[in-house]
């Protein structure tokens, strides 16, 4: 089992791997939605990094793309909660 702290670290590290230094990470920042300032390619890359890093932690077959786009908007905190709740269900 993976902890919420590990999920939060994976999300933040994925953000830092994809986004240039001119944007700061905040759990309250809108990841997807009308107030998101990320390009679609950046969102896709962050999601891909999260999925890859979850696989390294033994969470295989988790389709984050499918889960994310069921929502109109998500902050990074809500993204962390979404990942955690869906991992527990599986």
Tab-separated table of N, CA, C and O in Angstrom:
chain	number	residue	atom	x	y	z
A	1	UNK	N	0.846	-1.188	0.000
A	1	UNK	CA	0.000	0.000	0.000
A	1	UNK	C	0.886	1.245	0.000
A	1	UNK	O	1.949	1.254	0.575
A	2	UNK	N	0.416	2.250	-0.636
A	2	UNK	CA	1.145	3.514	-0.752
A	2	UNK	C	0.452	4.566	0.111
A	2	UNK	O	-0.778	4.627	0.164
A	3	UNK	N	1.227	5.379	0.789
A	3	UNK	CA	0.652	6.389	1.687
A	3	UNK	C	0.269	7.654	0.915
A	3	UNK	O	0.757	7.893	-0.201
A	4	UNK	N	-0.575	8.449	1.551
A	4	UNK	CA	-0.980	9.717	0.937
A	4	UNK	C	0.225	10.639	0.770
A	4	UNK	O	0.329	11.364	-0.221
A	5	UNK	N	1.153	10.595	1.715
A	5	UNK	CA	2.362	11.412	1.619
A	5	UNK	C	3.185	11.014	0.397
A	5	UNK	O	3.693	11.877	-0.328
A	6	UNK	N	3.295	9.702	0.136
A	6	UNK	CA	4.014	9.240	-1.045
A	6	UNK	C	3.321	9.700	-2.324
A	6	UNK	O	3.986	10.109	-3.284
A	7	UNK	N	1.993	9.652	-2.327
A	7	UNK	CA	1.233	10.126	-3.493
A	7	UNK	C	1.477	11.616	-3.696
A	7	UNK	O	1.724	12.074	-4.819
A	8	UNK	N	1.427	12.379	-2.613
A	8	UNK	CA	1.669	13.828	-2.691
A	8	UNK	C	3.063	14.113	-3.237
A	8	UNK	O	3.236	15.019	-4.067
A	9	UNK	N	4.049	13.334	-2.801
A	9	UNK	CA	5.416	13.520	-3.300
A	9	UNK	C	5.519	13.175	-4.780
A	9	UNK	O	6.214	13.859	-5.525
A	10	UNK	N	4.830	12.112	-5.195
A	10	UNK	CA	4.821	11.733	-6.615
A	10	UNK	C	4.212	12.845	-7.460
A	10	UNK	O	4.743	13.204	-8.512
A	11	UNK	N	3.103	13.409	-7.006
A	11	UNK	CA	2.436	14.491	-7.749
A	11	UNK	C	3.351	15.711	-7.840
A	11	UNK	O	3.548	16.276	-8.922
A	12	UNK	N	3.950	16.098	-6.723
A	12	UNK	CA	4.833	17.273	-6.735
A	12	UNK	C	6.068	17.024	-7.597
A	12	UNK	O	6.473	17.890	-8.388
A	13	UNK	N	6.663	15.856	-7.484
A	13	UNK	CA	7.840	15.542	-8.297
A	13	UNK	C	7.496	15.511	-9.785
A	13	UNK	O	8.293	15.960	-10.615
A	14	UNK	N	6.319	14.997	-10.117
A	14	UNK	CA	5.881	14.965	-11.513
A	14	UNK	C	5.713	16.380	-12.043
A	14	UNK	O	6.116	16.684	-13.167
A	15	UNK	N	5.123	17.243	-11.236
A	15	UNK	CA	4.989	18.659	-11.596
A	15	UNK	C	6.366	19.252	-11.887
A	15	UNK	O	6.588	19.890	-12.911
A	16	UNK	N	7.312	19.013	-10.968
A	16	UNK	CA	8.646	19.605	-11.100
A	16	UNK	C	9.415	19.044	-12.288
A	16	UNK	O	10.247	19.751	-12.866
A	17	UNK	N	9.148	17.819	-12.691
A	17	UNK	CA	9.824	17.233	-13.848
A	17	UNK	C	9.317	17.823	-15.160
A	17	UNK	O	10.055	17.866	-16.139
A	18	UNK	N	8.071	18.274	-15.173
A	18	UNK	CA	7.449	18.728	-16.420
A	18	UNK	C	7.452	20.245	-16.562
A	18	UNK	O	7.726	20.775	-17.639
A	19	UNK	N	7.156	20.956	-15.503
A	19	UNK	CA	6.916	22.401	-15.571
A	19	UNK	C	8.231	23.169	-15.389
A	19	UNK	O	9.037	22.857	-14.532
A	20	UNK	N	8.386	24.191	-16.200
A	20	UNK	CA	9.564	25.051	-16.112
A	20	UNK	C	9.585	25.777	-14.767
A	20	UNK	O	8.570	25.913	-14.102
A	21	UNK	N	10.730	26.277	-14.415
A	21	UNK	CA	10.936	26.909	-13.106
A	21	UNK	C	10.118	28.179	-12.882
A	21	UNK	O	10.060	28.673	-11.763
A	22	UNK	N	9.487	28.701	-13.904
A	22	UNK	CA	8.747	29.953	-13.726
A	22	UNK	C	7.370	29.755	-13.090
A	22	UNK	O	6.671	30.719	-12.831
A	23	UNK	N	6.981	28.508	-12.832
A	23	UNK	CA	5.711	28.239	-12.160
A	23	UNK	C	5.996	27.495	-10.865
A	23	UNK	O	6.767	26.548	-10.848
A	24	UNK	N	5.387	27.952	-9.782
A	24	UNK	CA	5.589	27.323	-8.488
A	24	UNK	C	4.492	26.320	-8.197
A	24	UNK	O	3.333	26.529	-8.537
A	25	UNK	N	4.868	25.236	-7.524
A	25	UNK	CA	3.910	24.208	-7.131
A	25	UNK	C	3.179	24.644	-5.869
A	25	UNK	O	3.777	25.158	-4.935
A	26	UNK	N	1.884	24.430	-5.855
A	26	UNK	CA	1.052	24.635	-4.673
A	26	UNK	C	-0.081	23.633	-4.741
A	26	UNK	O	-0.674	23.429	-5.806
A	27	UNK	N	-0.389	23.000	-3.616
A	27	UNK	CA	-1.487	22.037	-3.593
A	27	UNK	C	-2.820	22.702	-3.927
A	27	UNK	O	-3.733	22.048	-4.405
A	28	UNK	N	-2.924	24.011	-3.695
A	28	UNK	CA	-4.168	24.728	-3.962
A	28	UNK	C	-4.298	25.169	-5.419
A	28	UNK	O	-5.367	25.584	-5.856
A	29	UNK	N	-3.211	25.101	-6.159
A	29	UNK	CA	-3.202	25.524	-7.571
A	29	UNK	C	-4.114	24.610	-8.385
A	29	UNK	O	-4.120	23.404	-8.210
A	30	UNK	N	-4.893	25.198	-9.281
A	30	UNK	CA	-5.806	24.423	-10.120
A	30	UNK	C	-5.016	23.688	-11.194
A	30	UNK	O	-4.329	24.291	-12.010
A	31	UNK	N	-5.126	22.360	-11.175
A	31	UNK	CA	-4.422	21.510	-12.131
A	31	UNK	C	-5.176	21.471	-13.456
A	31	UNK	O	-4.598	21.725	-14.508
A	32	UNK	N	-6.467	21.148	-13.399
A	32	UNK	CA	-7.324	21.230	-14.586
A	32	UNK	C	-8.540	22.072	-14.234
A	32	UNK	O	-8.963	22.111	-13.093
A	33	UNK	N	-9.079	22.749	-15.230
A	33	UNK	CA	-10.267	23.564	-15.017
A	33	UNK	C	-10.107	24.933	-15.635
A	33	UNK	O	-9.071	25.241	-16.242
A	34	UNK	N	-11.109	25.772	-15.463
A	34	UNK	CA	-11.100	27.083	-16.127
A	34	UNK	C	-9.998	28.017	-15.635
A	34	UNK	O	-9.590	28.915	-16.366
A	35	UNK	N	-9.499	27.820	-14.422
A	35	UNK	CA	-8.453	28.699	-13.893
A	35	UNK	C	-7.059	28.078	-13.964
A	35	UNK	O	-6.111	28.631	-13.419
A	36	UNK	N	-6.949	26.950	-14.629
A	36	UNK	CA	-5.655	26.300	-14.794
A	36	UNK	C	-4.845	27.070	-15.823
A	36	UNK	O	-5.369	27.489	-16.846
A	37	UNK	N	-3.565	27.253	-15.534
A	37	UNK	CA	-2.717	27.938	-16.510
A	37	UNK	C	-1.714	26.982	-17.160
A	37	UNK	O	-0.670	27.384	-17.647
A	38	UNK	N	-2.077	25.692	-17.189
A	38	UNK	CA	-1.224	24.690	-17.809
A	38	UNK	C	-1.687	24.404	-19.228
A	38	UNK	O	-2.876	24.385	-19.514
A	39	UNK	N	-0.732	24.157	-20.095
A	39	UNK	CA	-1.020	23.722	-21.457
A	39	UNK	C	-1.483	22.267	-21.406
A	39	UNK	O	-1.103	21.515	-20.502
A	40	UNK	N	-2.265	21.865	-22.381
A	40	UNK	CA	-2.756	20.482	-22.430
A	40	UNK	C	-1.609	19.481	-22.410
A	40	UNK	O	-1.681	18.457	-21.716
A	41	UNK	N	-0.544	19.771	-23.135
A	41	UNK	CA	0.598	18.852	-23.181
A	41	UNK	C	1.246	18.724	-21.808
A	41	UNK	O	1.704	17.642	-21.424
A	42	UNK	N	1.279	19.806	-21.052
A	42	UNK	CA	1.843	19.752	-19.700
A	42	UNK	C	0.996	18.871	-18.795
A	42	UNK	O	1.535	18.073	-18.012
A	43	UNK	N	-0.322	18.988	-18.907
A	43	UNK	CA	-1.233	18.164	-18.110
A	43	UNK	C	-1.020	16.690	-18.441
A	43	UNK	O	-0.901	15.851	-17.543
A	44	UNK	N	-0.961	16.386	-19.723
A	44	UNK	CA	-0.758	15.002	-20.160
A	44	UNK	C	0.579	14.468	-19.641
A	44	UNK	O	0.663	13.332	-19.165
A	45	UNK	N	1.623	15.277	-19.718
A	45	UNK	CA	2.939	14.843	-19.256
A	45	UNK	C	2.965	14.613	-17.748
A	45	UNK	O	3.571	13.647	-17.273
A	46	UNK	N	2.316	15.486	-16.987
A	46	UNK	CA	2.257	15.315	-15.532
A	46	UNK	C	1.518	14.025	-15.198
A	46	UNK	O	1.968	13.231	-14.360
A	47	UNK	N	0.380	13.798	-15.850
A	47	UNK	CA	-0.400	12.579	-15.617
A	47	UNK	C	0.446	11.351	-15.940
A	47	UNK	O	0.470	10.386	-15.170
A	48	UNK	N	1.148	11.385	-17.044
A	48	UNK	CA	1.991	10.265	-17.451
A	48	UNK	C	3.091	9.991	-16.423
A	48	UNK	O	3.353	8.837	-16.068
A	49	UNK	N	3.721	11.058	-15.927
A	49	UNK	CA	4.754	10.905	-14.901
A	49	UNK	C	4.167	10.299	-13.627
A	49	UNK	O	4.804	9.440	-13.006
A	50	UNK	N	2.993	10.762	-13.238
A	50	UNK	CA	2.349	10.216	-12.030
A	50	UNK	C	2.097	8.722	-12.208
A	50	UNK	O	2.426	7.922	-11.327
A	51	UNK	N	1.516	8.347	-13.342
A	51	UNK	CA	1.239	6.929	-13.602
A	51	UNK	C	2.531	6.103	-13.586
A	51	UNK	O	2.568	5.025	-12.985
A	52	UNK	N	3.580	6.602	-14.230
A	52	UNK	CA	4.860	5.886	-14.265
A	52	UNK	C	5.432	5.705	-12.859
A	52	UNK	O	5.924	4.622	-12.514
A	53	UNK	N	5.362	6.756	-12.058
A	53	UNK	CA	5.905	6.682	-10.701
A	53	UNK	C	5.060	5.799	-9.788
A	53	UNK	O	5.596	5.156	-8.884
A	54	UNK	N	3.758	5.758	-10.023
A	54	UNK	CA	2.914	4.840	-9.259
A	54	UNK	C	3.269	3.396	-9.598
A	54	UNK	O	3.302	2.539	-8.704
A	55	UNK	N	3.550	3.131	-10.870
A	55	UNK	CA	3.959	1.784	-11.279
A	55	UNK	C	5.244	1.370	-10.582
A	55	UNK	O	5.391	0.213	-10.177
A	56	UNK	N	6.174	2.321	-10.429
A	56	UNK	CA	7.424	2.018	-9.724
A	56	UNK	C	7.169	1.653	-8.265
A	56	UNK	O	7.978	0.955	-7.654
A	57	UNK	N	6.062	2.127	-7.727
A	57	UNK	CA	5.679	1.828	-6.341
A	57	UNK	C	4.793	0.583	-6.256
A	57	UNK	O	4.272	0.257	-5.195
A	58	UNK	N	4.581	-0.086	-7.397
A	58	UNK	CA	3.812	-1.326	-7.393
A	58	UNK	C	2.335	-1.171	-7.706
A	58	UNK	O	1.584	-2.134	-7.639
A	59	UNK	N	1.906	0.035	-8.068
A	59	UNK	CA	0.507	0.288	-8.437
A	59	UNK	C	0.427	0.187	-9.954
A	59	UNK	O	0.769	1.124	-10.671
A	60	UNK	N	-0.022	-0.964	-10.448
A	60	UNK	CA	-0.045	-1.194	-11.889
A	60	UNK	C	-1.467	-1.128	-12.438
A	60	UNK	O	-2.428	-1.459	-11.753
A	61	UNK	N	-1.583	-0.665	-13.675
A	61	UNK	CA	-2.867	-0.643	-14.357
A	61	UNK	C	-3.790	0.481	-13.934
A	61	UNK	O	-4.976	0.477	-14.245
A	62	UNK	N	-3.271	1.476	-13.227
A	62	UNK	CA	-4.096	2.598	-12.780
A	62	UNK	C	-4.190	3.616	-13.898
A	62	UNK	O	-3.187	4.166	-14.340
A	63	UNK	N	-5.400	3.873	-14.406
A	63	UNK	CA	-5.613	4.797	-15.522
A	63	UNK	C	-6.050	6.152	-14.978
A	63	UNK	O	-7.228	6.420	-14.794
A	64	UNK	N	-5.080	7.004	-14.721
A	64	UNK	CA	-5.363	8.319	-14.159
A	64	UNK	C	-6.071	9.219	-15.161
A	64	UNK	O	-6.912	10.020	-14.779
A	65	UNK	N	-5.757	9.071	-16.457
A	65	UNK	CA	-6.428	9.883	-17.475
A	65	UNK	C	-7.939	9.741	-17.378
A	65	UNK	O	-8.676	10.721	-17.388
A	66	UNK	N	-8.403	8.512	-17.311
A	66	UNK	CA	-9.838	8.245	-17.247
A	66	UNK	C	-10.466	8.881	-16.011
A	66	UNK	O	-11.536	9.481	-16.083
A	67	UNK	N	-9.796	8.774	-14.882
A	67	UNK	CA	-10.324	9.317	-13.633
A	67	UNK	C	-10.335	10.845	-13.605
A	67	UNK	O	-11.261	11.454	-13.088
A	68	UNK	N	-9.318	11.455	-14.167
A	68	UNK	CA	-9.212	12.920	-14.121
A	68	UNK	C	-10.282	13.594	-14.960
A	68	UNK	O	-10.910	14.554	-14.533
A	69	UNK	N	-10.497	13.083	-16.154
A	69	UNK	CA	-11.389	13.791	-17.060
A	69	UNK	C	-12.868	13.567	-16.766
A	69	UNK	O	-13.725	14.054	-17.486
A	70	UNK	N	-13.158	12.898	-15.666
A	70	UNK	CA	-14.527	12.836	-15.160
A	70	UNK	C	-14.852	14.088	-14.345
A	70	UNK	O	-15.969	14.277	-13.912
A	71	UNK	N	-13.851	14.946	-14.144
A	71	UNK	CA	-13.999	16.155	-13.324
A	71	UNK	C	-13.806	17.404	-14.179
A	71	UNK	O	-12.968	17.418	-15.072
A	72	UNK	N	-14.575	18.438	-13.866
A	72	UNK	CA	-14.428	19.700	-14.589
A	72	UNK	C	-13.199	20.467	-14.139
A	72	UNK	O	-12.585	21.190	-14.912
A	73	UNK	N	-12.883	20.337	-12.853
A	73	UNK	CA	-11.702	21.015	-12.333
A	73	UNK	C	-11.154	20.226	-11.154
A	73	UNK	O	-11.891	19.523	-10.463
A	74	UNK	N	-9.847	20.340	-10.977
A	74	UNK	CA	-9.154	19.688	-9.871
A	74	UNK	C	-7.949	20.530	-9.470
A	74	UNK	O	-7.164	20.938	-10.329
A	75	UNK	N	-7.816	20.757	-8.181
A	75	UNK	CA	-6.571	21.326	-7.674
A	75	UNK	C	-5.590	20.173	-7.491
A	75	UNK	O	-5.967	18.994	-7.597
A	76	UNK	N	-4.350	20.482	-7.197
A	76	UNK	CA	-3.394	19.409	-6.950
A	76	UNK	C	-3.779	18.616	-5.704
A	76	UNK	O	-3.598	17.400	-5.664
A	77	UNK	N	-4.325	19.274	-4.702
A	77	UNK	CA	-4.792	18.568	-3.495
A	77	UNK	C	-5.912	17.596	-3.845
A	77	UNK	O	-5.922	16.447	-3.397
A	78	UNK	N	-6.843	18.055	-4.659
A	78	UNK	CA	-7.934	17.179	-5.091
A	78	UNK	C	-7.414	16.035	-5.964
A	78	UNK	O	-7.922	14.915	-5.893
A	79	UNK	N	-6.391	16.314	-6.750
A	79	UNK	CA	-5.758	15.272	-7.563
A	79	UNK	C	-5.142	14.194	-6.664
A	79	UNK	O	-5.316	12.997	-6.901
A	80	UNK	N	-4.448	14.617	-5.624
A	80	UNK	CA	-3.855	13.677	-4.667
A	80	UNK	C	-4.944	12.818	-4.034
A	80	UNK	O	-4.815	11.594	-3.941
A	81	UNK	N	-6.039	13.454	-3.613
A	81	UNK	CA	-7.155	12.717	-3.008
A	81	UNK	C	-7.795	11.749	-3.999
A	81	UNK	O	-8.177	10.637	-3.628
A	82	UNK	N	-7.910	12.167	-5.253
A	82	UNK	CA	-8.478	11.315	-6.298
A	82	UNK	C	-7.621	10.063	-6.503
A	82	UNK	O	-8.140	8.953	-6.570
A	83	UNK	N	-6.316	10.262	-6.580
A	83	UNK	CA	-5.403	9.122	-6.745
A	83	UNK	C	-5.530	8.187	-5.553
A	83	UNK	O	-5.687	6.976	-5.714
A	84	UNK	N	-5.484	8.756	-4.362
A	84	UNK	CA	-5.571	7.932	-3.150
A	84	UNK	C	-6.869	7.128	-3.097
A	84	UNK	O	-6.853	5.919	-2.860
A	85	UNK	N	-7.992	7.780	-3.357
A	85	UNK	CA	-9.281	7.087	-3.262
A	85	UNK	C	-9.429	5.999	-4.328
A	85	UNK	O	-9.996	4.952	-4.071
A	86	UNK	N	-8.873	6.236	-5.509
A	86	UNK	CA	-8.973	5.234	-6.569
A	86	UNK	C	-8.024	4.064	-6.369
A	86	UNK	O	-8.322	2.957	-6.780
A	87	UNK	N	-6.903	4.306	-5.742
A	87	UNK	CA	-5.984	3.214	-5.427
A	87	UNK	C	-6.594	2.322	-4.359
A	87	UNK	O	-6.494	1.099	-4.438
A	88	UNK	N	-7.250	2.912	-3.388
A	88	UNK	CA	-7.885	2.137	-2.315
A	88	UNK	C	-9.001	1.260	-2.881
A	88	UNK	O	-9.172	0.119	-2.474
A	89	UNK	N	-9.764	1.791	-3.859
A	89	UNK	CA	-10.860	1.035	-4.473
A	89	UNK	C	-10.354	-0.189	-5.220
A	89	UNK	O	-11.028	-1.186	-5.323
A	90	UNK	N	-9.156	-0.060	-5.802
A	90	UNK	CA	-8.619	-1.156	-6.619
A	90	UNK	C	-7.895	-2.062	-5.726
A	90	UNK	O	-7.418	-2.841	-5.426
